[in-house]
Rosetta silent file (secondary structure, phi, psi, omega in degrees, C-alpha in Angstrom):
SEQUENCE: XXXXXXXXXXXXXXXXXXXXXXXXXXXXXXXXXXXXXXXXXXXXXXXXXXXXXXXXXXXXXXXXXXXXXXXXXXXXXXXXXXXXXXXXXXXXXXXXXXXXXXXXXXXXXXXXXXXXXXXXXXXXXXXXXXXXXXXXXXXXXXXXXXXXXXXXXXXXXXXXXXXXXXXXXXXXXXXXXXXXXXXXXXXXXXXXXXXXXXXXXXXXXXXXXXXXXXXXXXXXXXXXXXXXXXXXXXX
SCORE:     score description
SCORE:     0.000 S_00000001
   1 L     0.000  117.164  170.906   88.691  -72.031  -29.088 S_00000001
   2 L   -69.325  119.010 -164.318   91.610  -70.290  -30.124 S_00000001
   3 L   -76.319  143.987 -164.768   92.387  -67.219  -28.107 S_00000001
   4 L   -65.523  153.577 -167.243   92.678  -64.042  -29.916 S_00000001
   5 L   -81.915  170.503  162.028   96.389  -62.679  -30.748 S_00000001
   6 L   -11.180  -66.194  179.704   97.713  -59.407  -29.359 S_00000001
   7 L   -81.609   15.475 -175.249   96.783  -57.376  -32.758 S_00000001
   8 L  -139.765  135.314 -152.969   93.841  -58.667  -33.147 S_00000001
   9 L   -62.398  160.298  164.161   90.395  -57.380  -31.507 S_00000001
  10 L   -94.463  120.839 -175.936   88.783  -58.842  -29.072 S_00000001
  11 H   -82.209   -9.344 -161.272   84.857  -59.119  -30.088 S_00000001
  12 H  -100.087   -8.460  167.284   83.767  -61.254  -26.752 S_00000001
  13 H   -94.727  -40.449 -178.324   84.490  -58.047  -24.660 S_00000001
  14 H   -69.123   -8.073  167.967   82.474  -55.978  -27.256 S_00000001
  15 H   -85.710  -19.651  176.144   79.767  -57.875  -27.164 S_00000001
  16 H   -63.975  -73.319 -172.504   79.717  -58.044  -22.992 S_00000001
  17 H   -17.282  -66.295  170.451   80.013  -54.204  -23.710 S_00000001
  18 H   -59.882  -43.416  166.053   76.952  -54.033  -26.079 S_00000001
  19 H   -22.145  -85.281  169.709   75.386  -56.231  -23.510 S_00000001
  20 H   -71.744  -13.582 -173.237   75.297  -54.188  -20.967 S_00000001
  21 H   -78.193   -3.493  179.470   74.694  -50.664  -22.473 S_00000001
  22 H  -108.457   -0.263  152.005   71.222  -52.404  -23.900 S_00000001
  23 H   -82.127  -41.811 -176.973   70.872  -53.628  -20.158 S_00000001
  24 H   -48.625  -50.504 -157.815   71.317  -49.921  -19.039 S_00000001
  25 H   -70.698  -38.284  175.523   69.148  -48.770  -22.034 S_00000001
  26 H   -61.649  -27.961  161.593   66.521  -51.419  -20.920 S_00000001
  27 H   -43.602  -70.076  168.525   66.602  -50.349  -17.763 S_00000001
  28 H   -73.282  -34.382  172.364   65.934  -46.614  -18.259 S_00000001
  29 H   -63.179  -26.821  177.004   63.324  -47.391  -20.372 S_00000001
  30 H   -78.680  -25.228  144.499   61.512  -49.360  -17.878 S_00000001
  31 H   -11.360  -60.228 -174.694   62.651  -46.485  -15.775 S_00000001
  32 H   -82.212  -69.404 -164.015   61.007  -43.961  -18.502 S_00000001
  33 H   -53.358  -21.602 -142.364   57.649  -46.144  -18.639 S_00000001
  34 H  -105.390  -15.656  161.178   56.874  -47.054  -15.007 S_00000001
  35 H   -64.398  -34.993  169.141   57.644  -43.009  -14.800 S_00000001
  36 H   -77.056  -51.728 -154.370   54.859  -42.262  -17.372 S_00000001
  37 H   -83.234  -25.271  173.538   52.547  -44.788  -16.405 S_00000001
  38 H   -72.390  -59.034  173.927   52.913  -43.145  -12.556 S_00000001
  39 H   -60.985  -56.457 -162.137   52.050  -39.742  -14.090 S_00000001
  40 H   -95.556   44.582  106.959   49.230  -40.559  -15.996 S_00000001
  41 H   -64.685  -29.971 -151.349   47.597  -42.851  -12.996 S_00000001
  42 H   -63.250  -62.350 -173.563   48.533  -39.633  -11.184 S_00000001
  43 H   -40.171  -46.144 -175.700   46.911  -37.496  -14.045 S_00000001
  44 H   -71.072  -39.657  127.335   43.826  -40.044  -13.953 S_00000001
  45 H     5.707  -88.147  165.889   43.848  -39.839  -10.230 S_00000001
  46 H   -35.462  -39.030 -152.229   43.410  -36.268  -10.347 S_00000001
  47 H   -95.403  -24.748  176.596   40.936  -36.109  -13.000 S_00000001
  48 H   -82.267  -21.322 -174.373   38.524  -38.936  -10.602 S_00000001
  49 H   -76.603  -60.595  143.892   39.184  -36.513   -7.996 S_00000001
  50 H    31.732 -114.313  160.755   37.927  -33.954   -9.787 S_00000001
  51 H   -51.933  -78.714  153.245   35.542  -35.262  -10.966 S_00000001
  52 H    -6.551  -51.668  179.232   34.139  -36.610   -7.568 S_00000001
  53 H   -76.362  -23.225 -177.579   34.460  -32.946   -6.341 S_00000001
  54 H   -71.084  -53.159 -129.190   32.235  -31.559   -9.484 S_00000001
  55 H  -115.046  -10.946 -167.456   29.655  -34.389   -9.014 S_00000001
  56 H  -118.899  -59.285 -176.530   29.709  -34.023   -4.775 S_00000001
  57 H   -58.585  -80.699  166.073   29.280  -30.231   -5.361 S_00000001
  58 H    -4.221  -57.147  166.918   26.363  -30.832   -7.873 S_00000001
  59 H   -41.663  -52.710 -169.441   24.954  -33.657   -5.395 S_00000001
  60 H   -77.316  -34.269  164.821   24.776  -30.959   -3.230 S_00000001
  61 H   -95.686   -8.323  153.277   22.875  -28.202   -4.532 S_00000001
  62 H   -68.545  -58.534 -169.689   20.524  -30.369   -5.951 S_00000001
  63 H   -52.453    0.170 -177.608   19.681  -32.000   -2.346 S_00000001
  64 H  -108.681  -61.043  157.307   19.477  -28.128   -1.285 S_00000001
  65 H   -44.390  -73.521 -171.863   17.288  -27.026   -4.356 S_00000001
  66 L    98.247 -169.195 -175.294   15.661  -29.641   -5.977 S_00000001
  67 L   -79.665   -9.903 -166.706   14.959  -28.886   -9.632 S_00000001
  68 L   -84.313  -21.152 -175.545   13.357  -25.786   -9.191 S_00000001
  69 L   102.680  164.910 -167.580   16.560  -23.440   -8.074 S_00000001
  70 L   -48.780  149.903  172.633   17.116  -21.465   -5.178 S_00000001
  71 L   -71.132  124.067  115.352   14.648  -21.242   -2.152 S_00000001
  72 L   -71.358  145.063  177.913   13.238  -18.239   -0.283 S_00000001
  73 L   -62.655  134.010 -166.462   13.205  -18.080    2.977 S_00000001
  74 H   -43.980  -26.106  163.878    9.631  -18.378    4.965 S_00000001
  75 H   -45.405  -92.198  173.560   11.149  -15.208    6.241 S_00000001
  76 H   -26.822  -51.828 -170.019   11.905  -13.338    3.151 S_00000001
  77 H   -68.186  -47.950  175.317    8.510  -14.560    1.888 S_00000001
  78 H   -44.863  -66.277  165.904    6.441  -13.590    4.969 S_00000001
  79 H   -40.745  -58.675 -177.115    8.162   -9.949    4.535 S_00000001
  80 H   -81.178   20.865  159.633    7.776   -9.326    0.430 S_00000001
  81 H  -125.469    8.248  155.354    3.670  -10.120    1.155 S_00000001
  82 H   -80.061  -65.298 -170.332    3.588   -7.832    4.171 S_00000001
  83 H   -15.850  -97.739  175.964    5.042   -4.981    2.340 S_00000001
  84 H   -33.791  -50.326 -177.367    2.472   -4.847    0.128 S_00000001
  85 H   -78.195  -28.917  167.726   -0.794   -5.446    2.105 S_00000001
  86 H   -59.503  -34.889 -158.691    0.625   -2.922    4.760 S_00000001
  87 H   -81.021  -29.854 -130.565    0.863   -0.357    1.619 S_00000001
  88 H  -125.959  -45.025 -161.867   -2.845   -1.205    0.400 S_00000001
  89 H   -90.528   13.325  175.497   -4.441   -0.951    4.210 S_00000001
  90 H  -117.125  -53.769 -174.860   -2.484    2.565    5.197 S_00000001
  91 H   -63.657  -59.571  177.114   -4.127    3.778    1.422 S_00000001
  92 H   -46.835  -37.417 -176.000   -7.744    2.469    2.885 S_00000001
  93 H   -58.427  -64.108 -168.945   -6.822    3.969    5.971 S_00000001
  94 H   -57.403  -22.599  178.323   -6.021    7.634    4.278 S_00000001
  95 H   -73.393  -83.966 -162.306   -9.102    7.217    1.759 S_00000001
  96 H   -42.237  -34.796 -171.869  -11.410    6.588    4.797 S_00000001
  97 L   -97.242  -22.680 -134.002  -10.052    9.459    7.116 S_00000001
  98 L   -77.473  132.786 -163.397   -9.465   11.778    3.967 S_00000001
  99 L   -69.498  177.410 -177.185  -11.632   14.795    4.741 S_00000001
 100 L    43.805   28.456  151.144  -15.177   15.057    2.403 S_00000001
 101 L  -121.843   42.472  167.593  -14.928   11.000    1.653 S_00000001
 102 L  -103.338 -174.290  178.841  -17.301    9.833    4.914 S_00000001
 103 L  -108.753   -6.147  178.682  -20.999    8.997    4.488 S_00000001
 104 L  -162.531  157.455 -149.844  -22.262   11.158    6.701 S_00000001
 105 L  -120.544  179.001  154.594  -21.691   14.781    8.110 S_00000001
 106 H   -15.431  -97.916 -175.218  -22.028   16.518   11.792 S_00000001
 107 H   -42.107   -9.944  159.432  -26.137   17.209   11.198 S_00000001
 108 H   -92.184   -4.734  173.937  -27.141   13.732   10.720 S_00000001
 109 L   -96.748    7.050  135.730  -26.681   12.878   14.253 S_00000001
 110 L   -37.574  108.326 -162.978  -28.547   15.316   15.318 S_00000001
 111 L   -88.425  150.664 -173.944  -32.027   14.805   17.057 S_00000001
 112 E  -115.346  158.309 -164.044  -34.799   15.659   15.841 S_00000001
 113 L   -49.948 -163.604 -163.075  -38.277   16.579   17.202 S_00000001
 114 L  -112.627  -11.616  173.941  -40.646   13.597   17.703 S_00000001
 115 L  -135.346  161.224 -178.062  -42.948   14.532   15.036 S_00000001
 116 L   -87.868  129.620 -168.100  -42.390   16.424   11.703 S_00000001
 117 L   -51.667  117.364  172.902  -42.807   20.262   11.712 S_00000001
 118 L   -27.412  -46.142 -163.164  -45.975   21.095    9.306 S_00000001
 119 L   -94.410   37.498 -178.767  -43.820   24.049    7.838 S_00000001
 120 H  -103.207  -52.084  176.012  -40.846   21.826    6.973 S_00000001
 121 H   -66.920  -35.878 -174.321  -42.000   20.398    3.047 S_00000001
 122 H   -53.096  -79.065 -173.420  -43.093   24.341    2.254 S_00000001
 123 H   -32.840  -57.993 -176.535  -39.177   25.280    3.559 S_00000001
 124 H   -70.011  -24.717  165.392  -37.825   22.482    1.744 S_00000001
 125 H   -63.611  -34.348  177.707  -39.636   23.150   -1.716 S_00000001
 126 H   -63.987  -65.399 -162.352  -38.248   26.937   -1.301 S_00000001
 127 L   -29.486 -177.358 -157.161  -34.683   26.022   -1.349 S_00000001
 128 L   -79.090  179.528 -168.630  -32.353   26.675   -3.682 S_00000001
 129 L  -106.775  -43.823  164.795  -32.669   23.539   -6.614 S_00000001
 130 E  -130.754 -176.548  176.025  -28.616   23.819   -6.875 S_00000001
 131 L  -136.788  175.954 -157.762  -25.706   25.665   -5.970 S_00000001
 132 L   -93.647  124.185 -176.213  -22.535   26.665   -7.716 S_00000001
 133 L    92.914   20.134 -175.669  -20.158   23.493   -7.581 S_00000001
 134 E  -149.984 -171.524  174.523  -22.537   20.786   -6.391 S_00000001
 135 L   -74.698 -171.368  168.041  -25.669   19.059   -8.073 S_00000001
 136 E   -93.641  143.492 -156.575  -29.242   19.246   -7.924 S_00000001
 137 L   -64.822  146.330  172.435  -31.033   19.257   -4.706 S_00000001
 138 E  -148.027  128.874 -178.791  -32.829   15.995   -3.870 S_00000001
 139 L   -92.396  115.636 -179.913  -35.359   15.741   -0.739 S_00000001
 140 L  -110.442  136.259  170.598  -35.602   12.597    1.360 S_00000001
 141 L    61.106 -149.454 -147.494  -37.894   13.244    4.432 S_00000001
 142 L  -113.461   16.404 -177.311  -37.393   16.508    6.404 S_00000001
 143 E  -104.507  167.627  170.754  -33.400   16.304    4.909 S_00000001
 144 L  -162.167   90.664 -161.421  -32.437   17.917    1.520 S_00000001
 145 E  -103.081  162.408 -172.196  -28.891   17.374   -0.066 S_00000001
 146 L  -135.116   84.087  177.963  -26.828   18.755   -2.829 S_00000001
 147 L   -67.872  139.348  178.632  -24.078   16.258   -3.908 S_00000001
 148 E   -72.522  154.152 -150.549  -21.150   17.936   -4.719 S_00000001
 149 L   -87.486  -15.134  167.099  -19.908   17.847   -8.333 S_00000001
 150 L  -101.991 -178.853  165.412  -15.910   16.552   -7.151 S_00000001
 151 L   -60.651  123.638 -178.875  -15.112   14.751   -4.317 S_00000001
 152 L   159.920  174.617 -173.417  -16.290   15.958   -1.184 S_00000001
 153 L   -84.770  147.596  163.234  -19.392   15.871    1.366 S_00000001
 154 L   -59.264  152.296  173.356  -22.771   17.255    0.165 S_00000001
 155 L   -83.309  131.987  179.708  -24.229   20.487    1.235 S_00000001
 156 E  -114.279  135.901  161.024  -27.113   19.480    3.768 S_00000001
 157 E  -112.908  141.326  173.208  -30.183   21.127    5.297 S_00000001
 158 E  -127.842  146.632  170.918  -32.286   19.188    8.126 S_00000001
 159 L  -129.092  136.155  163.904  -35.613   20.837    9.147 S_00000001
 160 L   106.714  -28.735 -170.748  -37.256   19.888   12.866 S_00000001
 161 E   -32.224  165.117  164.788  -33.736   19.316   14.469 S_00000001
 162 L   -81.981  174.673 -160.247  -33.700   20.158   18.296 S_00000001
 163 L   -75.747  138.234  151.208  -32.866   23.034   20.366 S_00000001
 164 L  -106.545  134.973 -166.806  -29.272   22.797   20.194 S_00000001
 165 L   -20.452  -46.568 -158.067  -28.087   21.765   24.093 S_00000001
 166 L  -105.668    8.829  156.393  -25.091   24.018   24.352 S_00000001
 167 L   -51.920  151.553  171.186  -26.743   27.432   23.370 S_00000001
 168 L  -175.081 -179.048 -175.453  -26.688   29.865   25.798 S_00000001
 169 L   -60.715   -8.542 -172.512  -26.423   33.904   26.456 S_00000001
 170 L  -117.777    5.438 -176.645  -23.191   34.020   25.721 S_00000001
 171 L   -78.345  127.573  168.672  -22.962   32.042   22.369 S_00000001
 172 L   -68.305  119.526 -179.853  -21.475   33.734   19.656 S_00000001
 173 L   -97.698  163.527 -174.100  -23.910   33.980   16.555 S_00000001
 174 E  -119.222  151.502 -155.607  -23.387   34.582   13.206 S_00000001
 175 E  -129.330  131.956 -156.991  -25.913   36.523   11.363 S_00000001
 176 L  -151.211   48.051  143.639  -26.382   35.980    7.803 S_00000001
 177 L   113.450   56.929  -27.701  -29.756   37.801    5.513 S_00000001
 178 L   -94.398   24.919 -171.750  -31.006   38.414    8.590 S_00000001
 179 L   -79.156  158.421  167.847  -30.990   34.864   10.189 S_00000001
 180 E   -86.424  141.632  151.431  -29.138   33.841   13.510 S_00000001
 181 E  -138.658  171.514 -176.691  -27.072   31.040   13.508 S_00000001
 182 L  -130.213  102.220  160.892  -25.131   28.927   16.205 S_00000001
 183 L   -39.865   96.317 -160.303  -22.206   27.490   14.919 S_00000001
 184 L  -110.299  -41.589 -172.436  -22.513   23.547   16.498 S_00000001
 185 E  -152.621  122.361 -177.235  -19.605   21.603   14.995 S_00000001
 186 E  -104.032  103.503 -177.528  -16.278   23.163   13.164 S_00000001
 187 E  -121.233  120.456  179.661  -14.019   20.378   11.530 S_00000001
 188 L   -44.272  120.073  171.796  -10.823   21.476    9.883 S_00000001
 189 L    70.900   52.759  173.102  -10.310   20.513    6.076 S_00000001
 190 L   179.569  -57.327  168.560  -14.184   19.442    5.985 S_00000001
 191 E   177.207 -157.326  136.403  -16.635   21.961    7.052 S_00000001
 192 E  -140.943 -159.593 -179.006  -19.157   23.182    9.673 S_00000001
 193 E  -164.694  134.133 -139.825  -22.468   23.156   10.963 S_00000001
 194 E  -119.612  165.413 -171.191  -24.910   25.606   11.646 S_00000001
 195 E  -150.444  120.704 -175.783  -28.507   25.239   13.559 S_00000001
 196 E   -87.936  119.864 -150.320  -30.506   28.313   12.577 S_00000001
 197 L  -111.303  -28.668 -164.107  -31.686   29.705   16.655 S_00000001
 198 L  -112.529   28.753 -177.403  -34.162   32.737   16.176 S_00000001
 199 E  -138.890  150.226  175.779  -36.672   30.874   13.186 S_00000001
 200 L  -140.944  154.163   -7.588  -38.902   27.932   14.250 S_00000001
 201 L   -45.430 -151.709  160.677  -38.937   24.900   13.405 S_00000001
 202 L   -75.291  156.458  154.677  -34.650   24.149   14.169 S_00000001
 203 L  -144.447  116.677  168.622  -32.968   24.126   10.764 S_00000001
 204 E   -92.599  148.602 -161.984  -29.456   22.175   10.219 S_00000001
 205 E  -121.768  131.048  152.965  -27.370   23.322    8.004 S_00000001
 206 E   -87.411  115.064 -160.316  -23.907   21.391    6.774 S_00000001
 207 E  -127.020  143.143 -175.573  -21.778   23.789    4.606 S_00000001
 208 E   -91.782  173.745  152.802  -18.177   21.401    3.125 S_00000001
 209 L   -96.587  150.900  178.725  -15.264   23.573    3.071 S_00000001
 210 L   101.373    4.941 -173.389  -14.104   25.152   -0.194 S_00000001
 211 L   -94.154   -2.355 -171.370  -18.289   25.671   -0.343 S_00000001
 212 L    64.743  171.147  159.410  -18.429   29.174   -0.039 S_00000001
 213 L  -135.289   70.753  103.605  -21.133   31.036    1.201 S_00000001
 214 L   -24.485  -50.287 -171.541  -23.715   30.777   -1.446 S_00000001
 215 H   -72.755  -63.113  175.999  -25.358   27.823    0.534 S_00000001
 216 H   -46.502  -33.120  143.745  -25.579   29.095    3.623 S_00000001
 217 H   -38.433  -80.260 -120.420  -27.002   32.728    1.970 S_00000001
 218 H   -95.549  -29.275 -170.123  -29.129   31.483   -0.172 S_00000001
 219 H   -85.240  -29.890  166.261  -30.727   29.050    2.798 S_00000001
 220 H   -37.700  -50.853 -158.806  -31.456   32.478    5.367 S_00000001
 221 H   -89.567    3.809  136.296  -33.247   33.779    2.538 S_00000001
 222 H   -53.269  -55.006 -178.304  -35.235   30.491    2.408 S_00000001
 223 H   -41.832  -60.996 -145.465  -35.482   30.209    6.671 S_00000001
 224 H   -87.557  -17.813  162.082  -36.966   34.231    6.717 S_00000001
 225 H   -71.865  -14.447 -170.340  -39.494   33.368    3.554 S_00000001
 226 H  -132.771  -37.037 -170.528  -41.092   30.514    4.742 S_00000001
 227 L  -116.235  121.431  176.428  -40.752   29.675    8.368 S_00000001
 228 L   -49.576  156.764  173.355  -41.812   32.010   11.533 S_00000001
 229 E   -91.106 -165.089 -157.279  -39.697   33.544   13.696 S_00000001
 230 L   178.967  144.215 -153.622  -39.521   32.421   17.070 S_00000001
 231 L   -79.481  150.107  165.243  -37.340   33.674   20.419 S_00000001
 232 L   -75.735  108.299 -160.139  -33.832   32.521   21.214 S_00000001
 233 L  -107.825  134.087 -169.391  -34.279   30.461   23.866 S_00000001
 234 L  -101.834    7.338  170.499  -31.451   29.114   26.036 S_00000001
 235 L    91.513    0.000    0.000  -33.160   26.281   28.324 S_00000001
């Protein structure tokens, strides 16, 4: 092979030349790829990681739930079903104490003589048949009630009751068309009760409050028409 002259190029160094710059270029391109293909394993990397953390959170509040969604606590629960049943049994309480809602007044515990007075149905047929703000009288026995037309206790008369125990010379009476009575039990926001002292048989009387004294009137001027008088006696 004849070697090239002075003037005239040499092509066997430009092709080593072009050689290598398409080794160089080959180079950075594998350079450039194994550089891509490292980010996106990275990027895929990430994205399993991810993932893994989405699907490990998930994992987790199902095995804490279930399908149904958050718990309350036995606590919590025990507490919103107290609430309420304390709130229902303090209103029964407050019903139950609330004055004029009992079943029974002062004058039904009272004792009464061991036999029934003769002059006790005449006395009870006199009363009044109603009074203003309550019903019509209805007689069971030697009793005679007036239910009231609201809420509240009935007005009551008992005939025959006993001497009551704590009379005595010095008890104040109250005198009412002309009968005596002896005030026996006073209860605030409910009523009293009266035992008629100078007429015989005993006669109890239960007047509510907010009752006026129509009943209590109207029952003297029963006491002094029909039933004798009789001394006040103090044991």
């Amino acid at each position: 092979m004849t070697p090239p002259g002075p003037d005239e190029p040499d092509n066997n160094a430009d092709r080593a030349e072009e050689t290598d710059a398409e080794r160089v270029s080959a180079a950075e391109g594998v350079e450039k790829s194994g550089s891509a293909d490292s980010v996106e394993k990275s990027g895929s990397a990430e994205s399993v990681e991810k993932s893994g953390s989405a699907e490990s959170v998930e994992d987790t509040t199902h095995a804490r739930y279930g399908d149904s969604g958050p718990r309350l606590s036995p606590a919590l629960i025990a507490t919103l079903v107290t609430i309420p049943v304390m709130v229902i049994v303090g209103f029964i309480v407050f019903a139950a104490l609330r004055p004029g809602n009992s079943d029974s007044t002062p004058v039904d515990s009272y004792a009464a003589e061991s036999s029934t007075p003769a002059e006790c149905p005449k006395f009870l047929a006199a009363l009044p048949q109603t009074f203003e703000g309550y019903g019509n009288k209805t007689i069971s026995g030697t009793q005679a009630s007036w239910p009231a037309s609201k809420d509240g206790d009935p007005v009551i008369v008992r005939c025959g009751v006993s001497r009551p125990a704590e009379l005595s010379p010095t008890s104040n009476l109250q005198v009412v068309n002309p009968v005596q009575w002896f005030i026996t039990d006073s209860i605030e926001g409910s009523g009293q009760a009266f035992i008629c002292v100078d007429h015989r048989p005993y006669v109890a009387l239960w007047v509510p409050v907010n009752a006026g004294n129509g009943p209590i009137t109207d029952v003297s001027a029963a006491i002094e028409r029909t039933l004798p008088r009789g001394p006040l006696d103090f044991g």
